Short mmCIF file of C-alpha atoms in Angstrom, two decimals:
data_model
loop_
_atom_site.label_atom_id
_atom_site.label_comp_id
_atom_site.label_asym_id
_atom_site.label_seq_id
_atom_site.Cartn_x
_atom_site.Cartn_y
_atom_site.Cartn_z
CA MET V 1 0.00 0.00 0.00
CA ARG V 2 0.98 3.68 -0.08
CA ALA V 3 1.62 5.66 3.08
CA THR V 4 3.26 8.88 4.18
CA VAL V 5 6.72 8.67 5.70
CA ILE V 6 9.15 11.28 6.98
CA HIS V 7 12.84 11.00 6.12
CA ALA V 8 14.21 14.28 7.45
CA PRO V 9 12.99 17.80 8.23
CA HIS V 10 10.91 19.08 5.30
CA ASP V 11 11.29 15.68 3.58
CA ILE V 12 7.85 14.06 3.50
CA ARG V 13 7.23 11.32 0.94
CA VAL V 14 4.42 9.00 -0.07
CA GLU V 15 5.93 5.57 -0.61
CA GLU V 16 5.06 1.92 -1.04
CA VAL V 17 5.11 0.15 2.34
CA PRO V 18 4.04 -3.33 3.46
CA ASP V 19 0.30 -3.87 3.72
CA PRO V 20 -0.95 -3.94 7.33
CA ALA V 21 -1.76 -7.39 8.66
CA ILE V 22 -3.30 -8.87 11.79
CA ARG V 23 -0.53 -9.58 14.32
CA GLN V 24 -2.56 -10.10 17.47
CA PRO V 25 -6.10 -11.47 17.98
CA THR V 26 -7.20 -8.03 19.21
CA ASP V 27 -6.08 -6.26 16.00
CA ALA V 28 -8.18 -4.91 13.16
CA VAL V 29 -7.18 -3.55 9.76
CA VAL V 30 -8.95 -0.36 8.70
CA ARG V 31 -9.02 0.98 5.14
CA VAL V 32 -8.68 4.75 5.43
CA LEU V 33 -11.41 6.92 3.89
CA ARG V 34 -10.34 10.23 5.43
CA ALA V 35 -7.16 11.41 7.15
CA CYS V 36 -5.58 14.79 7.75
CA ILE V 37 -2.48 16.71 8.72
CA CYS V 38 -2.27 18.01 12.29
CA GLY V 39 -0.54 21.13 13.48
CA SER V 40 1.50 18.92 15.80
CA ASP V 41 2.80 17.01 12.74
CA LEU V 42 4.56 20.22 11.75
CA TRP V 43 6.97 19.96 14.68
CA ALA V 44 8.36 16.77 13.16
CA TYR V 45 8.23 18.33 9.69
CA ARG V 46 10.27 21.30 10.92
CA GLY V 47 12.77 19.12 12.75
CA GLU V 48 11.69 20.27 16.21
CA SER V 49 10.43 16.81 17.15
CA ALA V 50 12.72 13.85 16.50
CA ARG V 51 11.72 11.17 14.00
CA GLN V 52 13.61 8.24 12.52
CA PRO V 53 14.20 8.35 8.75
CA GLY V 54 11.38 6.44 7.08
CA GLN V 55 9.06 6.62 10.09
CA ARG V 56 5.33 6.79 9.42
CA ILE V 57 3.40 9.93 10.25
CA GLY V 58 -0.22 10.99 10.78
CA HIS V 59 -2.56 10.20 13.67
CA GLU V 60 -6.09 11.19 12.57
CA PHE V 61 -8.21 8.90 10.42
CA LEU V 62 -11.51 7.16 9.90
CA GLY V 63 -12.35 4.32 7.59
CA VAL V 64 -13.86 0.90 7.03
CA VAL V 65 -12.91 -2.30 8.83
CA GLU V 66 -11.39 -4.73 6.34
CA GLU V 67 -10.23 -7.51 8.67
CA THR V 68 -10.47 -8.40 12.35
CA GLY V 69 -8.53 -10.67 14.64
CA ALA V 70 -10.18 -13.62 16.35
CA GLY V 71 -10.34 -11.69 19.63
CA VAL V 72 -12.26 -8.69 18.27
CA ASP V 73 -15.89 -8.78 19.39
CA GLY V 74 -17.24 -5.30 18.79
CA PHE V 75 -16.56 -4.83 15.09
CA ALA V 76 -17.15 -6.65 11.83
CA VAL V 77 -15.82 -6.31 8.32
CA GLY V 78 -17.54 -3.36 6.63
CA ASP V 79 -18.09 -1.27 9.76
CA LEU V 80 -17.40 2.46 9.44
CA VAL V 81 -15.18 3.56 12.34
CA VAL V 82 -13.21 6.51 13.67
CA ALA V 83 -9.94 6.12 15.55
CA PRO V 84 -8.74 8.45 18.31
CA PHE V 85 -5.11 9.55 17.95
CA VAL V 86 -3.96 7.10 20.66
CA TRP V 87 -4.88 3.43 20.76
CA SER V 88 -5.79 1.93 24.14
CA ASP V 89 -6.83 -1.47 25.46
CA GLY V 90 -10.07 -0.27 27.09
CA THR V 91 -9.61 -2.54 30.10
CA CYS V 92 -6.88 -1.05 32.31
CA ALA V 93 -7.46 1.20 35.34
CA TYR V 94 -6.60 4.33 33.37
CA CYS V 95 -9.04 3.46 30.60
CA ALA V 96 -11.73 2.78 33.21
CA GLU V 97 -11.08 6.26 34.62
CA GLY V 98 -11.27 7.84 31.18
CA LEU V 99 -7.55 8.63 30.90
CA THR V 100 -7.03 6.48 27.82
CA THR V 101 -3.86 8.35 26.83
CA SER V 102 -2.12 6.84 29.88
CA CYS V 103 -3.03 3.23 29.00
CA PRO V 104 0.11 1.08 29.55
CA GLU V 105 -0.69 -0.84 26.37
CA GLY V 106 -1.49 2.27 24.37
CA GLY V 107 0.47 4.11 21.73
CA PHE V 108 0.42 6.85 19.11
CA TRP V 109 -0.15 6.25 15.41
CA GLY V 110 3.07 6.84 13.54
CA SER V 111 5.28 5.81 16.44
CA VAL V 112 8.18 3.52 15.55
CA GLY V 113 6.85 0.18 14.35
CA SER V 114 3.25 1.32 13.91
CA ASP V 115 1.21 2.52 10.95
CA GLY V 116 0.42 6.20 10.53
CA GLY V 117 -2.97 7.57 9.69
CA GLN V 118 -1.81 9.24 6.47
CA GLY V 119 -1.92 6.10 4.37
CA GLU V 120 -4.27 3.72 2.62
CA ALA V 121 -4.77 1.40 5.59
CA VAL V 122 -3.84 1.03 9.27
CA ARG V 123 -3.37 -1.90 11.61
CA VAL V 124 -5.29 -1.00 14.77
CA PRO V 125 -4.14 -2.66 18.01
CA TYR V 126 -6.81 -3.29 20.66
CA ALA V 127 -9.60 -2.54 18.21
CA ASP V 128 -12.39 -3.06 20.76
CA GLY V 129 -10.88 -0.53 23.15
CA THR V 130 -9.84 1.96 20.50
CA LEU V 131 -12.28 2.27 17.61
CA VAL V 132 -15.74 3.84 17.71
CA LYS V 133 -18.43 2.71 15.29
CA LEU V 134 -20.11 5.30 13.08
CA PRO V 135 -23.42 5.05 11.21
CA ALA V 136 -22.87 3.32 7.87
CA ALA V 137 -24.88 6.02 6.06
CA ALA V 138 -22.24 8.62 6.96
CA ALA V 139 -19.89 7.06 4.38
CA SER V 140 -21.98 8.59 1.57
CA ASP V 141 -22.24 12.06 3.15
CA ASP V 142 -19.04 13.91 2.34
CA ARG V 143 -19.59 16.86 4.69
CA LEU V 144 -20.62 14.65 7.59
CA LEU V 145 -17.69 12.30 7.01
CA THR V 146 -15.32 15.29 7.17
CA ALA V 147 -16.97 16.55 10.37
CA LEU V 148 -16.67 13.09 11.93
CA LEU V 149 -12.95 13.02 11.18
CA ALA V 150 -12.50 15.89 13.66
CA LEU V 151 -13.50 13.45 16.42
CA SER V 152 -10.16 11.70 15.98
CA ASP V 153 -8.29 14.63 17.55
CA VAL V 154 -9.09 18.33 17.27
CA LEU V 155 -12.72 18.34 18.41
CA GLY V 156 -12.00 16.21 21.47
CA THR V 157 -8.84 18.18 22.19
CA GLY V 158 -10.76 21.45 22.12
CA HIS V 159 -13.32 19.87 24.45
CA HIS V 160 -10.53 18.73 26.80
CA ALA V 161 -9.19 22.28 26.93
CA ALA V 162 -12.62 23.69 27.71
CA LEU V 163 -13.11 21.19 30.53
CA GLY V 164 -9.65 21.97 31.89
CA ALA V 165 -10.45 25.67 31.78
CA GLY V 166 -13.62 25.06 33.76
CA VAL V 167 -15.99 26.51 31.17
CA THR V 168 -19.49 26.81 32.59
CA LYS V 169 -22.81 28.26 31.51
CA GLY V 170 -22.69 32.04 31.46
CA SER V 171 -18.90 32.28 31.77
CA THR V 172 -16.44 34.36 29.76
CA VAL V 173 -13.86 32.36 27.82
CA ALA V 174 -10.77 33.49 25.94
CA VAL V 175 -9.13 31.24 23.34
CA VAL V 176 -5.43 31.68 22.63
CA GLY V 177 -4.62 30.21 19.22
CA ASP V 178 -6.48 30.30 15.91
CA GLY V 179 -5.49 26.85 14.65
CA ALA V 180 -7.89 23.94 14.32
CA VAL V 181 -7.67 23.05 18.03
CA GLY V 182 -8.29 26.63 19.12
CA LEU V 183 -11.28 26.87 16.79
CA CYS V 184 -12.64 23.61 18.17
CA GLY V 185 -12.11 25.11 21.62
CA VAL V 186 -14.54 27.82 20.55
CA ILE V 187 -17.04 25.11 19.58
CA ALA V 188 -16.53 23.44 22.96
CA ALA V 189 -16.95 26.65 24.92
CA GLU V 190 -20.15 27.51 23.06
CA ARG V 191 -21.44 23.97 23.55
CA LEU V 192 -20.80 24.19 27.32
CA GLY V 193 -22.80 27.40 27.54
CA ALA V 194 -20.22 30.19 27.67
CA GLU V 195 -21.88 33.59 27.36
CA ARG V 196 -18.87 35.40 25.93
CA ILE V 197 -16.09 33.82 23.84
CA ILE V 198 -13.09 35.95 22.94
CA ALA V 199 -10.96 34.50 20.13
CA LEU V 200 -7.38 35.74 19.91
CA GLY V 201 -6.04 35.55 16.36
CA ARG V 202 -4.68 37.70 13.55
CA HIS V 203 -5.81 35.75 10.49
CA THR V 204 -9.19 36.96 9.28
CA ALA V 205 -10.08 33.69 7.53
CA ARG V 206 -9.59 31.86 10.81
CA THR V 207 -11.29 34.37 13.06
CA ASP V 208 -14.23 34.37 10.66
CA ILE V 209 -14.54 30.64 11.36
CA ALA V 210 -14.24 31.37 15.08
CA ARG V 211 -17.22 33.73 14.82
CA ARG V 212 -19.13 31.09 12.89
CA PHE V 213 -18.38 28.61 15.70
CA GLY V 214 -19.65 30.97 18.40
CA ALA V 215 -16.97 33.57 19.20
CA THR V 216 -18.56 36.83 20.28
CA ASP V 217 -15.37 38.91 20.07
CA VAL V 218 -12.05 38.80 18.23
CA VAL V 219 -8.76 40.23 19.51
CA ALA V 220 -6.13 40.53 16.78
CA GLU V 221 -3.45 42.14 18.94
CA ARG V 222 -0.57 40.34 20.64
CA GLY V 223 1.44 40.87 23.81
CA GLU V 224 0.52 43.85 25.98
CA ALA V 225 -1.96 45.07 23.40
CA ALA V 226 -3.84 41.76 23.56
CA LEU V 227 -3.91 41.92 27.34
CA ALA V 228 -5.32 45.45 27.23
CA ALA V 229 -7.97 44.46 24.68
CA VAL V 230 -9.16 41.46 26.70
CA ARG V 231 -9.20 43.48 29.91
CA GLU V 232 -11.28 46.14 28.20
CA LEU V 233 -13.80 43.52 27.10
CA THR V 234 -14.03 42.06 30.62
CA ARG V 235 -14.35 45.15 32.83
CA GLY V 236 -10.66 44.94 33.63
CA GLU V 237 -10.93 41.49 35.22
CA GLY V 238 -9.96 39.01 32.51
CA ALA V 239 -11.68 35.81 31.40
CA HIS V 240 -13.02 33.18 33.80
CA SER V 241 -11.58 30.49 31.53
CA VAL V 242 -8.71 30.53 29.04
CA ILE V 243 -8.05 27.87 26.42
CA GLU V 244 -4.35 27.71 25.48
CA ALA V 245 -4.03 25.93 22.14
CA VAL V 246 -0.55 26.86 20.91
CA GLY V 247 2.09 25.59 23.34
CA THR V 248 4.71 28.36 23.13
CA GLU V 249 6.15 30.47 25.92
CA GLN V 250 4.41 33.56 24.54
CA SER V 251 1.02 31.87 24.30
CA MET V 252 1.23 30.60 27.87
CA ARG V 253 2.26 34.03 29.14
CA THR V 254 -0.68 35.53 27.28
CA ALA V 255 -3.02 32.97 28.84
CA LEU V 256 -1.77 33.85 32.33
CA ASP V 257 -2.09 37.56 31.62
CA ILE V 258 -5.68 37.43 30.44
CA VAL V 259 -7.20 34.95 32.91
CA ARG V 260 -9.28 36.36 35.73
CA ASP V 261 -8.13 35.93 39.36
CA GLY V 262 -9.59 32.63 40.53
CA GLY V 263 -9.92 31.45 36.93
CA ALA V 264 -8.45 28.47 35.10
CA ILE V 265 -6.35 27.77 32.03
CA GLY V 266 -6.96 24.64 29.98
CA TYR V 267 -3.78 23.91 28.03
CA VAL V 268 -3.64 21.53 25.10
CA GLY V 269 -1.06 23.14 22.82
CA VAL V 270 1.83 20.68 22.41
CA PRO V 271 4.55 22.32 24.55
CA HIS V 272 7.57 23.66 22.73
CA GLY V 273 9.31 26.14 24.98
CA SER V 274 6.21 26.92 27.02
CA ALA V 275 7.46 25.84 30.46
CA SER V 276 9.17 29.17 31.13
CA GLY V 277 5.87 30.91 30.47
CA VAL V 278 4.44 29.48 33.69
CA ASP V 279 5.12 31.61 36.78
CA LEU V 280 3.97 29.61 39.81
CA GLY V 281 4.27 32.68 42.00
CA VAL V 282 1.78 34.56 39.86
CA MET V 283 -0.53 31.55 39.76
CA PHE V 284 -0.34 31.20 43.53
CA ASP V 285 -1.00 34.86 44.25
CA ARG V 286 -3.95 35.02 41.84
CA ASN V 287 -5.43 31.57 42.58
CA ILE V 288 -5.14 30.45 38.97
CA ALA V 289 -5.65 26.78 38.10
CA LEU V 290 -3.82 25.05 35.26
CA ARG V 291 -5.25 21.84 33.84
CA GLY V 292 -4.90 20.02 30.56
CA GLY V 293 -2.44 17.84 28.70
CA VAL V 294 -2.86 15.13 26.10
CA ALA V 295 -6.59 14.84 25.44
CA PRO V 296 -8.13 11.39 26.05
CA VAL V 297 -10.35 11.80 23.01
CA ARG V 298 -11.47 8.14 23.04
CA THR V 299 -13.36 9.00 26.22
CA TYR V 300 -15.00 12.05 24.65
CA ILE V 301 -16.06 10.59 21.29
CA PRO V 302 -19.27 8.92 22.56
CA GLU V 303 -20.34 12.22 24.16
CA LEU V 304 -19.55 14.41 21.16
CA LEU V 305 -20.64 12.02 18.39
CA PRO V 306 -24.43 12.58 18.70
CA ASP V 307 -23.99 16.36 18.40
CA VAL V 308 -21.95 15.94 15.22
CA LEU V 309 -24.44 13.48 13.74
CA ASP V 310 -27.46 15.72 14.33
CA GLY V 311 -25.67 18.90 13.23
CA THR V 312 -25.66 20.60 16.63
CA ILE V 313 -21.94 21.13 16.07
CA ASP V 314 -20.11 21.06 12.75
CA PRO V 315 -16.31 21.22 12.89
CA SER V 316 -15.88 20.54 9.16
CA PRO V 317 -14.95 24.17 8.29
CA VAL V 318 -11.55 23.69 9.96
CA PHE V 319 -10.61 21.60 6.92
CA ASP V 320 -9.93 24.27 4.31
CA LEU V 321 -7.81 22.28 1.82
CA SER V 322 -8.61 18.84 0.44
CA ILE V 323 -5.95 16.71 -1.29
CA GLY V 324 -5.26 13.19 -2.45
CA LEU V 325 -2.64 10.98 -0.84
CA ASP V 326 0.00 11.74 -3.47
CA GLU V 327 -0.34 15.45 -2.67
CA VAL V 328 0.50 15.09 1.04
CA PRO V 329 3.99 16.70 0.73
CA ALA V 330 2.32 19.78 -0.78
CA GLY V 331 -0.21 19.70 2.05
CA TYR V 332 2.59 19.91 4.61
CA ARG V 333 4.09 22.85 2.77
CA ALA V 334 0.72 24.60 2.75
CA MET V 335 0.22 24.19 6.48
CA ASP V 336 3.83 25.08 7.26
CA GLY V 337 3.42 28.26 5.21
CA ARG V 338 0.06 28.99 6.87
CA THR V 339 -1.73 29.04 3.53
CA ALA V 340 -3.92 26.18 4.84
CA LEU V 341 -5.53 25.81 8.25
CA LYS V 342 -5.97 22.03 8.25
CA VAL V 343 -5.48 19.70 5.31
CA LEU V 344 -7.95 16.91 4.59
CA ILE V 345 -6.56 13.78 2.90
CA THR V 346 -8.67 11.43 0.81
CA PRO V 347 -6.57 8.33 -0.01
#
């Protein structure tokens, strides 16, 4: 089959690789119908996250079950399924608690020795604990299929950030970051009943989507100017909840600056230099909570799925460029150059 591999920074290729096969009774093989490129994939693409030459890449996909191991009970050949970006066994103590990303048997798609989502098919370990079945009719609805793909990562990650930030009905929320996760954080905040949602971002095409998703205000400034703008919108107090969806030192400092005393920051931006943006003394003095991390999206999919199916929420606009598998290298260039928000791949 064909799959995307990374050989070196800025060297993404689509190559022939061995077809996936059942290795364990709990495995399934899924033929990919939709995949995408994640903002976090860019850290490997830029050389800021180590990868072995020839390693697979991509961790968001949905597709059709083509084969199951003898130990798979919950799925049959032909089922339409979505995969969260981490596989998990579904039986350990962490999985029972909903923290599927800490499953001792779990792993990330594209890790050494595993298939990546940006390919024609994927071997799925622990299929019963990992995959979530989708309605078969969704396979013929292109918009719905694209919206459902967001369940594999960005929608659940935005939801995780909103929960970490303690978003409640009637609250004021600020979202730092105008990428796909930040925009899905807007969806999550609106879904949880926030009264005011302030999106921080400088790219009009993205902030227009934020408004479409429920943002009531947009702040295009950065640094001190952004702090002043948010304070002005919040009677000088700041936001009850802040979603941090970037992961840099500057973004974390901004989040701390604009959160209200007694408020909370939900952080889901993959950290790259953000640790020095956290001042525990400031957090202590102002009673600020910090919660977040790798989103256990497998836990959230059953909760979010009905709202996607009935159209209550529609994250599909975050995919603003659609390509075939052979065009994946160009898709990485587009996202790296910020000419695309999130690239949809149709193998």
